[in-house]
mmCIF file of C-alpha atoms and ligand atoms in Angstrom:
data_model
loop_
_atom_site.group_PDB
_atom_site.id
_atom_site.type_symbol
_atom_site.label_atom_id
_atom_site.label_comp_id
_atom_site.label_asym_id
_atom_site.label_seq_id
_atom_site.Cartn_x
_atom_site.Cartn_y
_atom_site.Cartn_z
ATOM 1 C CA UNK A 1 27.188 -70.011 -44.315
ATOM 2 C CA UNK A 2 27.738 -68.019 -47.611
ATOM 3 C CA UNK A 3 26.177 -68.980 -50.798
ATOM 4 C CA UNK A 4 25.656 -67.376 -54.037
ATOM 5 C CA UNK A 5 22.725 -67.156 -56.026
ATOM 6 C CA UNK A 6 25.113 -69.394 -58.953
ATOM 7 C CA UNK A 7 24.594 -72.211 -56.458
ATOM 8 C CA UNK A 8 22.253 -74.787 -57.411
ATOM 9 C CA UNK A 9 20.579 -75.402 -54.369
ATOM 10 C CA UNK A 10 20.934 -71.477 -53.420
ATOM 11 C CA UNK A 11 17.259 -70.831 -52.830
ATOM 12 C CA UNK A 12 17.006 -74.335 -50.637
ATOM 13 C CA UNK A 13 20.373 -73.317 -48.787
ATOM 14 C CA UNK A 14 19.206 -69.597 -48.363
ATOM 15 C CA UNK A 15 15.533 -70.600 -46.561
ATOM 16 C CA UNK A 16 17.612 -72.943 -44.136
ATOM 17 C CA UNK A 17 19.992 -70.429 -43.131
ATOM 18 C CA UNK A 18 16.889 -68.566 -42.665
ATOM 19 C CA UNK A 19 15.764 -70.598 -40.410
ATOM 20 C CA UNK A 20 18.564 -71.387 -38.421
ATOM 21 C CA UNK A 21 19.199 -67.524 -37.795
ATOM 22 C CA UNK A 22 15.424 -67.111 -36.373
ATOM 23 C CA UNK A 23 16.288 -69.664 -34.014
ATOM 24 C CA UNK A 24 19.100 -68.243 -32.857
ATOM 25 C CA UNK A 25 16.983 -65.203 -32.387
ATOM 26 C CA UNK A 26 14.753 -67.212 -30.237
ATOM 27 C CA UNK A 27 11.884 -66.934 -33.062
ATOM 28 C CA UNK A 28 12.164 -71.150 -34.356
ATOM 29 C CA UNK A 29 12.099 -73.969 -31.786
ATOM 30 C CA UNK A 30 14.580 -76.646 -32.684
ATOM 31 C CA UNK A 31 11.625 -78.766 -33.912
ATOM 32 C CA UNK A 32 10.734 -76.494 -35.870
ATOM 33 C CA UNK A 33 14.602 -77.110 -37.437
ATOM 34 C CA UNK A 34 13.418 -80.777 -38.018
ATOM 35 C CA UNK A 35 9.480 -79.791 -39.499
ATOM 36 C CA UNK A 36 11.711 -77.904 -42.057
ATOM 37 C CA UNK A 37 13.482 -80.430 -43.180
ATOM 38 C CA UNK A 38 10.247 -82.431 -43.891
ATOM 39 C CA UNK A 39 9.051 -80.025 -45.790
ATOM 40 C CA UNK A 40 11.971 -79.643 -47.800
ATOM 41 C CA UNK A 41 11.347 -83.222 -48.614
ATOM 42 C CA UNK A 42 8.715 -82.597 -49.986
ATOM 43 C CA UNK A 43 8.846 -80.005 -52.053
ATOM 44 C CA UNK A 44 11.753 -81.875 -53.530
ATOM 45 C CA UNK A 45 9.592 -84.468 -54.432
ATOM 46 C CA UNK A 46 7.171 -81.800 -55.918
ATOM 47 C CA UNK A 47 9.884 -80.023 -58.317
ATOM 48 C CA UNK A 48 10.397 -77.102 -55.944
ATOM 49 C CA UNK A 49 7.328 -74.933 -57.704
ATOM 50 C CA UNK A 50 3.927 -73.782 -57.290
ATOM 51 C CA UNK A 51 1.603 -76.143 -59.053
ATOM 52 C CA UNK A 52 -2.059 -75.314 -60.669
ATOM 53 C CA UNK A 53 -3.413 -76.999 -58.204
ATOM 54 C CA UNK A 54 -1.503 -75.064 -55.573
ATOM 55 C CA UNK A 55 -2.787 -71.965 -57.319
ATOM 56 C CA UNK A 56 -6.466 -72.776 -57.479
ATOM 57 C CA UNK A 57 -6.298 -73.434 -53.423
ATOM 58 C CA UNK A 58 -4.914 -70.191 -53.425
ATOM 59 C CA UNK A 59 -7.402 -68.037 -54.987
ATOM 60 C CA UNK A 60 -10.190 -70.585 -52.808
ATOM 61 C CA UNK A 61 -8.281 -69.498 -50.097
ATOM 62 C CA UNK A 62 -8.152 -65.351 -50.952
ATOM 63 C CA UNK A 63 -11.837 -65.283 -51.701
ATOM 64 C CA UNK A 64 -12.659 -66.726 -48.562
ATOM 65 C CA UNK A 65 -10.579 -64.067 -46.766
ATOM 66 C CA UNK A 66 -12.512 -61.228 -48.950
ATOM 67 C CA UNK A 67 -15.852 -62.823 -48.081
ATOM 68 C CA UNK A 68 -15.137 -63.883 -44.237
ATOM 69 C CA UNK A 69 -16.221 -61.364 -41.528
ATOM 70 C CA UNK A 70 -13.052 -62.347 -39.198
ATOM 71 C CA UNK A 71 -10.643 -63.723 -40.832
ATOM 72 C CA UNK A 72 -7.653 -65.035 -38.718
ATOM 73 C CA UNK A 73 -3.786 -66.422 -39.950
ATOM 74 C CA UNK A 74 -2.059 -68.621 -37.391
ATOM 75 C CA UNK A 75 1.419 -67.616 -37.223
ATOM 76 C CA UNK A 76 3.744 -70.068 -35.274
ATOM 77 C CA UNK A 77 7.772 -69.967 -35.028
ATOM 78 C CA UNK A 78 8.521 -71.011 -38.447
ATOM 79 C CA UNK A 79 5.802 -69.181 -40.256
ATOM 80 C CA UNK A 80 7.453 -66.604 -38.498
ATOM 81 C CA UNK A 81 11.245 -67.281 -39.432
ATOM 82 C CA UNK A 82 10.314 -67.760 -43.276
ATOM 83 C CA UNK A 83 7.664 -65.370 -44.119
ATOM 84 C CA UNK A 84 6.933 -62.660 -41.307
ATOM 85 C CA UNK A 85 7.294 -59.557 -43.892
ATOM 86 C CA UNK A 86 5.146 -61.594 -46.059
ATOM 87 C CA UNK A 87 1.886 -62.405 -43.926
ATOM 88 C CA UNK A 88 2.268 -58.625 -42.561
ATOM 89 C CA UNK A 89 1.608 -57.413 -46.032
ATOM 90 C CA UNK A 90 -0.990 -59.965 -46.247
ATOM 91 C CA UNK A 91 -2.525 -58.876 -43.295
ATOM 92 C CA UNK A 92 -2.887 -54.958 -43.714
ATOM 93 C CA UNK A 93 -3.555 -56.145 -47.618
ATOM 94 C CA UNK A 94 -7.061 -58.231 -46.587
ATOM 95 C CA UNK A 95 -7.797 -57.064 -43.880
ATOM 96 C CA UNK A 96 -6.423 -60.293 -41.700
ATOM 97 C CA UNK A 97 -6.237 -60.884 -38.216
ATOM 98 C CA UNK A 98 -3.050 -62.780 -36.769
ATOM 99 C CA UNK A 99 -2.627 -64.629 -33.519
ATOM 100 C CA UNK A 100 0.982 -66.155 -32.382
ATOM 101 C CA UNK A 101 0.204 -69.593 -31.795
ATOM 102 C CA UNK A 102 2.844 -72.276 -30.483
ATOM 103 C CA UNK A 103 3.273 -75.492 -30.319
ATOM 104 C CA UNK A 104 6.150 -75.019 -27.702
ATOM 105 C CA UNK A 105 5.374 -72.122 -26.302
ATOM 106 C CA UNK A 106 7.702 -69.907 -23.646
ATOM 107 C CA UNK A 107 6.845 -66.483 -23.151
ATOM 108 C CA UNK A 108 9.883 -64.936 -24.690
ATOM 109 C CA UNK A 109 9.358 -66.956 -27.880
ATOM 110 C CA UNK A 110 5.654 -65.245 -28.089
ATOM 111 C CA UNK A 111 6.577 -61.733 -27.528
ATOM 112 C CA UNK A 112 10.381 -62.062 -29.420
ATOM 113 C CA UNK A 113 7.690 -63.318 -32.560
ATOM 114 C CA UNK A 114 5.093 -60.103 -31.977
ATOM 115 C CA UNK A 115 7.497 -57.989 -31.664
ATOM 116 C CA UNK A 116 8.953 -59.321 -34.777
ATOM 117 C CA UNK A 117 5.405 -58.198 -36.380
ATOM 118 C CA UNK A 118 5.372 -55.064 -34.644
ATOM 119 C CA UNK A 119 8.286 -54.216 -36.219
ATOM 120 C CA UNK A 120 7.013 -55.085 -39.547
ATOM 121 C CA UNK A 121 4.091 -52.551 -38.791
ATOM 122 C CA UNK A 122 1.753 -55.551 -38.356
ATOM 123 C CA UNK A 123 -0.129 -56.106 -35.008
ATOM 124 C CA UNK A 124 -0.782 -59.844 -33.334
ATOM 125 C CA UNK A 125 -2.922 -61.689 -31.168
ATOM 126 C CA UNK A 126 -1.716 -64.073 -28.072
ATOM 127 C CA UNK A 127 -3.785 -65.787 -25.971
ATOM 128 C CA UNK A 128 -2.375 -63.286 -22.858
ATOM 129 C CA UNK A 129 -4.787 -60.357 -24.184
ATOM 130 C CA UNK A 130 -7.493 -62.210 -23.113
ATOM 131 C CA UNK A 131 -7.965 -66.128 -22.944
ATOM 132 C CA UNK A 132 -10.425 -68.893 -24.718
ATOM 133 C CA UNK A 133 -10.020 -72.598 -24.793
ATOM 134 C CA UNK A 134 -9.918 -74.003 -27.968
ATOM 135 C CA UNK A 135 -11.116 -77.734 -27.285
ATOM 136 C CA UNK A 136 -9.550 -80.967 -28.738
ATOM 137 C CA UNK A 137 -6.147 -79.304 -28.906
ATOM 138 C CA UNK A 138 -4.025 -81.513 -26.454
ATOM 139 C CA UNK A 139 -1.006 -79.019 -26.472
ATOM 140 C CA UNK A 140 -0.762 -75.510 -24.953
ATOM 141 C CA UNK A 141 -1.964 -74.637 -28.332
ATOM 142 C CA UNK A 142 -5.413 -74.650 -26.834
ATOM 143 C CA UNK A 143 -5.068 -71.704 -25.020
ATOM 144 C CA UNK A 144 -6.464 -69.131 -28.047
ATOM 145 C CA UNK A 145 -7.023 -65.215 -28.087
ATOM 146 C CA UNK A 146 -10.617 -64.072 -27.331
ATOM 147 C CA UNK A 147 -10.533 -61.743 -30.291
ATOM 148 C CA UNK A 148 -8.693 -63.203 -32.676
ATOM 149 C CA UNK A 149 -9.303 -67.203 -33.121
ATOM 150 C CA UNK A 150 -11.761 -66.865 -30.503
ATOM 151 C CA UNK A 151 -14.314 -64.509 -32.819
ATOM 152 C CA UNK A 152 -12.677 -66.522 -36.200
ATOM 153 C CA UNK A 153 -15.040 -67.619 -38.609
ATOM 154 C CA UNK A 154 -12.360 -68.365 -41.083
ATOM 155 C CA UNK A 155 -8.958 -69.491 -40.467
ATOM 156 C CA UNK A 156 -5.561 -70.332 -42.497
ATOM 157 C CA UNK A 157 -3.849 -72.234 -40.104
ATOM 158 C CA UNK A 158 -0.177 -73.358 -42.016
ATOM 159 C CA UNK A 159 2.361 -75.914 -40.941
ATOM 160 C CA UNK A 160 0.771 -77.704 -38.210
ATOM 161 C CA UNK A 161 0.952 -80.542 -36.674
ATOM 162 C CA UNK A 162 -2.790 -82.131 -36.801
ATOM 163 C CA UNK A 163 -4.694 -81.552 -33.894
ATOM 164 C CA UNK A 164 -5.298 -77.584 -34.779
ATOM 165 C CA UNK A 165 -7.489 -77.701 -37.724
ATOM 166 C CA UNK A 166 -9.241 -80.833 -36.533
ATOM 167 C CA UNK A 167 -10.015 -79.044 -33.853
ATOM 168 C CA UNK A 168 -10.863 -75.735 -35.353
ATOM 169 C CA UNK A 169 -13.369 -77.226 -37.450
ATOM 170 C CA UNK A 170 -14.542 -79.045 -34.664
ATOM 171 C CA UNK A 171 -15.012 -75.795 -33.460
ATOM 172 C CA UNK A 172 -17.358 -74.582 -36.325
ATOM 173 C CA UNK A 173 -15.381 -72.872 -38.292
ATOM 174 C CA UNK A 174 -13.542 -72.752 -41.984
ATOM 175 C CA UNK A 175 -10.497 -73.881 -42.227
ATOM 176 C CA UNK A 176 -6.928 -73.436 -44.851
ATOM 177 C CA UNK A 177 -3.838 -74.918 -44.936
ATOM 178 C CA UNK A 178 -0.550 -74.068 -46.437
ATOM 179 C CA UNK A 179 1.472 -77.808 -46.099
ATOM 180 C CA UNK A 180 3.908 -79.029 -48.910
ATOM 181 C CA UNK A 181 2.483 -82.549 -47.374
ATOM 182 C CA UNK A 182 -0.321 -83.839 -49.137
ATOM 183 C CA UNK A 183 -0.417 -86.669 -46.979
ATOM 184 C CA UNK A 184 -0.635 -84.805 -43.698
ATOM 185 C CA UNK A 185 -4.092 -84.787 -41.390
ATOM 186 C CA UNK A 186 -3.654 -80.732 -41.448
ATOM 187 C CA UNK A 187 -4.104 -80.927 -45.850
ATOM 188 C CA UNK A 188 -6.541 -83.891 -45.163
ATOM 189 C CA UNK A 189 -9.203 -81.930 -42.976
ATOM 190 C CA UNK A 190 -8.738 -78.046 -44.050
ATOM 191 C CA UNK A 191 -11.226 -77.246 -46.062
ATOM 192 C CA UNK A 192 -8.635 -75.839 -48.181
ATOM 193 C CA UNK A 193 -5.321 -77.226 -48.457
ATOM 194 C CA UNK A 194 -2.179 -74.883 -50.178
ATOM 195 C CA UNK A 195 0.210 -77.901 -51.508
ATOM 196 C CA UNK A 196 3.230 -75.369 -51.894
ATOM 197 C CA UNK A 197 5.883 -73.803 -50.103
ATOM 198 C CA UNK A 198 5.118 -71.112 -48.163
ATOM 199 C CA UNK A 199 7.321 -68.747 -49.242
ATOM 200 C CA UNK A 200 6.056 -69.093 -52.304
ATOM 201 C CA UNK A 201 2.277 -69.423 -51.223
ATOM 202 C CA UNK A 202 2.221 -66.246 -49.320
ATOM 203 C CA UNK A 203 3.133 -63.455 -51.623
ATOM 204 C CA UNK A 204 0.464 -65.140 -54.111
ATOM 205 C CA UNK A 205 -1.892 -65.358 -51.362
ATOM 206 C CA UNK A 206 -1.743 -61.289 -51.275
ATOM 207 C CA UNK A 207 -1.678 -60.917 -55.030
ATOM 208 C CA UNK A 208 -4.866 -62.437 -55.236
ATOM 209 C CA UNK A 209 -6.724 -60.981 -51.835
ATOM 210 C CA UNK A 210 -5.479 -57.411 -53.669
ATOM 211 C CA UNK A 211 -7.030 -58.737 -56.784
ATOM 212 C CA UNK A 212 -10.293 -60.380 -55.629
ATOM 213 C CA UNK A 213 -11.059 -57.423 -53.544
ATOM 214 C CA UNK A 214 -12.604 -55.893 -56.356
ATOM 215 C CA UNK A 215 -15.040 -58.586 -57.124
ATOM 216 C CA UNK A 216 -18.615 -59.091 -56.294
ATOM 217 C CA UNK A 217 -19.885 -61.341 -53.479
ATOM 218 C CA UNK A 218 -21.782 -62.921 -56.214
ATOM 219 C CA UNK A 219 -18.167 -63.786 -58.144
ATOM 220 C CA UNK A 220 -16.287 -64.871 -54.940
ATOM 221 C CA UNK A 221 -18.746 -66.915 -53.252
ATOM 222 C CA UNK A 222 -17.976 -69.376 -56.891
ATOM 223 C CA UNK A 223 -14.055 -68.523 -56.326
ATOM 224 C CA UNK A 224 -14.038 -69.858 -52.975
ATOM 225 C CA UNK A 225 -15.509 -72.820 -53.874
ATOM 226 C CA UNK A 226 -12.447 -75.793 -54.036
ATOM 227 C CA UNK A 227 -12.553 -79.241 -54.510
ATOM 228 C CA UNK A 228 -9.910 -80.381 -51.817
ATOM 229 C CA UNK A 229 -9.893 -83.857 -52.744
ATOM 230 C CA UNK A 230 -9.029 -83.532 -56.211
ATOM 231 C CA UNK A 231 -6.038 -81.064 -55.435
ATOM 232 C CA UNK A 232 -4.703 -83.938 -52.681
ATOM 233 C CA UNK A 233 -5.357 -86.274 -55.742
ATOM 234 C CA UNK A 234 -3.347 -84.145 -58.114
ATOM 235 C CA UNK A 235 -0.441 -83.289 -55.064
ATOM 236 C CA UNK A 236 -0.171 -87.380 -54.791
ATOM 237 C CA UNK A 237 -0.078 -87.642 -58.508
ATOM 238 C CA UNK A 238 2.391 -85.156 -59.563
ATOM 239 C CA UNK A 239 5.099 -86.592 -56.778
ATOM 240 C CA UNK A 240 4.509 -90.317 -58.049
ATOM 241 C CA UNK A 241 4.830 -89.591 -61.664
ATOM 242 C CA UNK A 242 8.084 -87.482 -61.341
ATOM 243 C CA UNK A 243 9.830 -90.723 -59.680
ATOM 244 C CA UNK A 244 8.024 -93.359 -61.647
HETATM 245 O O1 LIG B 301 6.784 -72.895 -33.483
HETATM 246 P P1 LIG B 301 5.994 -74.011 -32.880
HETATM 247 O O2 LIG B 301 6.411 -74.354 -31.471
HETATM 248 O O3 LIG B 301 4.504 -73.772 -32.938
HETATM 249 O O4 LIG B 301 6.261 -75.372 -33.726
HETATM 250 C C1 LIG B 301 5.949 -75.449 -35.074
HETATM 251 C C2 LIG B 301 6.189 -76.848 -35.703
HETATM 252 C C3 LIG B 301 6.346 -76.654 -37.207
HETATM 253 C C4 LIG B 301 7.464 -77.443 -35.120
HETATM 254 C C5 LIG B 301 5.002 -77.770 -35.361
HETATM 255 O O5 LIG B 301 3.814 -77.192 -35.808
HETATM 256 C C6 LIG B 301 5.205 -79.174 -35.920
HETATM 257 O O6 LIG B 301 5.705 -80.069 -35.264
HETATM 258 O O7 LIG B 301 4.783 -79.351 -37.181
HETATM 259 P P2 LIG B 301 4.920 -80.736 -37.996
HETATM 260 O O8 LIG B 301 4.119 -81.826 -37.355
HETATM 261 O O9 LIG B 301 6.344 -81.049 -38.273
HETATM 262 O O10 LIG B 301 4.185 -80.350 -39.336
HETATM 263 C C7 LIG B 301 4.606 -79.298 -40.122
HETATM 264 C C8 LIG B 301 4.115 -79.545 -41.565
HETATM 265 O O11 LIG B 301 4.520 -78.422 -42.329
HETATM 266 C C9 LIG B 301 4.720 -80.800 -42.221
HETATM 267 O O12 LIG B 301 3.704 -81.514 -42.915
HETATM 268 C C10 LIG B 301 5.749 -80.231 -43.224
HETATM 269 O O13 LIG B 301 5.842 -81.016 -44.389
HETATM 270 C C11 LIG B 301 5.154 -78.865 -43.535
HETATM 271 N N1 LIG B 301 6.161 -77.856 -43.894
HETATM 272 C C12 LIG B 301 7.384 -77.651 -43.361
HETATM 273 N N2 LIG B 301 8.001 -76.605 -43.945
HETATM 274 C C13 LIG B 301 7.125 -76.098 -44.857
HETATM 275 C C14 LIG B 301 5.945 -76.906 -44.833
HETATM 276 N N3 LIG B 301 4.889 -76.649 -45.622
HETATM 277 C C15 LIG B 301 4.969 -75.563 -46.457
HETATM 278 N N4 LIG B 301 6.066 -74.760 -46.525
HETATM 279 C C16 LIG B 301 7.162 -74.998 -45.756
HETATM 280 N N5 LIG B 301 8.238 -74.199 -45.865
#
């Protein structure tokens, strides 16, 4: 498909044919075609940009990757086929752990995603290096690195289907979410929940990790403070009023 940027749906158009290419490179299942295309819904009905309260879950969410002492990102096929480059510089920018973690899993689709990284001078975790059960997780998503969600005490966990943050707080630990669906169990029981897209999320995500670095434990134990509720609350809000 060809588009140019005079298009009016050109950045919409562009992140699809994004996606489609990664799957054909074996990176995006095919229902990971149709979780895009709910997520495009929604960030329809959200205007298609990254709201205040979008931004204050992101800064929540950067001091509590400054503060944590292993901090992990879950990266699954289509975190992979829309922001790879993106969570790579995230990850040497923190510093961030990141474990391949898939809902359908096959081997090649792992290693064709962490070589992906690799090649984006980021290293990955897969629950092959060495294996821990995460439990609550009906799926094959269970199976969990020793050394990276395994040791996590913080964890940004985006575009999932439910059962992985209620189960990693289950587990003990922090939680964030990146999911343009305010309505979704993931945004409902992260700790923190990113109501954006996250292409957008992730580059602002490293701006402010670069940014809060600097600051005093003192200073981001207040910044990673977030009142989750309020954000849904605002998320639900700004989608009814634009249709009313
Ligand atoms: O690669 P795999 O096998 O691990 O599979 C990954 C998918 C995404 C298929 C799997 O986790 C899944 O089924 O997810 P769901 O249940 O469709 O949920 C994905 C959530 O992410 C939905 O709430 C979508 O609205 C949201 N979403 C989709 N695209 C984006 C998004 N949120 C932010 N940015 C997006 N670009």
């Amino acid at each position: 498909m060809h588009v140019t940027p005079d298009h009016p749906r050109y950045v919409s158009l562009s992140l699809r044919e994004r996606l489609i290419q990664a799957h054909e490179r074996g990176i995006v299942s095919i229902a990971g075609l149709i979780a895009h295309g709910r997520g495009e819904a929604f960030d329809y009905l959200l205007g298609e940009y990254t709201h205040g309260f979008a931004i204050d879950a992101i800064e929540a969410m950067a001091a509590n990757i400054v503060l944590a002492r292993h901090p992990v990102f879950v990266v699954n096929g289509n975190v992979a086929g829309l922001v790879a480059e993106d969570v790579v510089a995230l990850s040497r920018e923190a510093p961030l752990h990141l474990e391949v973690n898939l809902f359908t899993p096959s081997a090649g689709r792992t290693r064709t995603i962490v070589e992906l990284i690799e090649g984006l001078g980021g290293v990955a975790h897969t629950p092959e290096e060495d294996t821990a059960t995460l439990p609550g997780v009906s799926s094959s998503r269970s199976s969990i690195s020793v050394f990276g969600l395994g040791s996590a005490d913080f964890v940004v966990a985006p575009l999932q289907d439910g059962d992985m943050v209620h189960a990693l707080k289950k587990a003990g630990m922090k939680t964030a979410t990146i999911d343009l669906n305010p309505l979704s169990r993931s945004a409902h029981d992260a700790d923190i929940t990113v109501v954006d897209n996250i292409t957008r999320a992730v580059p602002l995500i490293r701006d402010a990790v670069r940014f809060l670095k600097k600051r005093s434990r003192k200073e981001l134990e207040v910044i990673s403070r977030f009142d989750k509720e309020g954000a849904l609350h605002e998320a639900h809000r700004s989608m009814t009023e634009r249709y009313r």
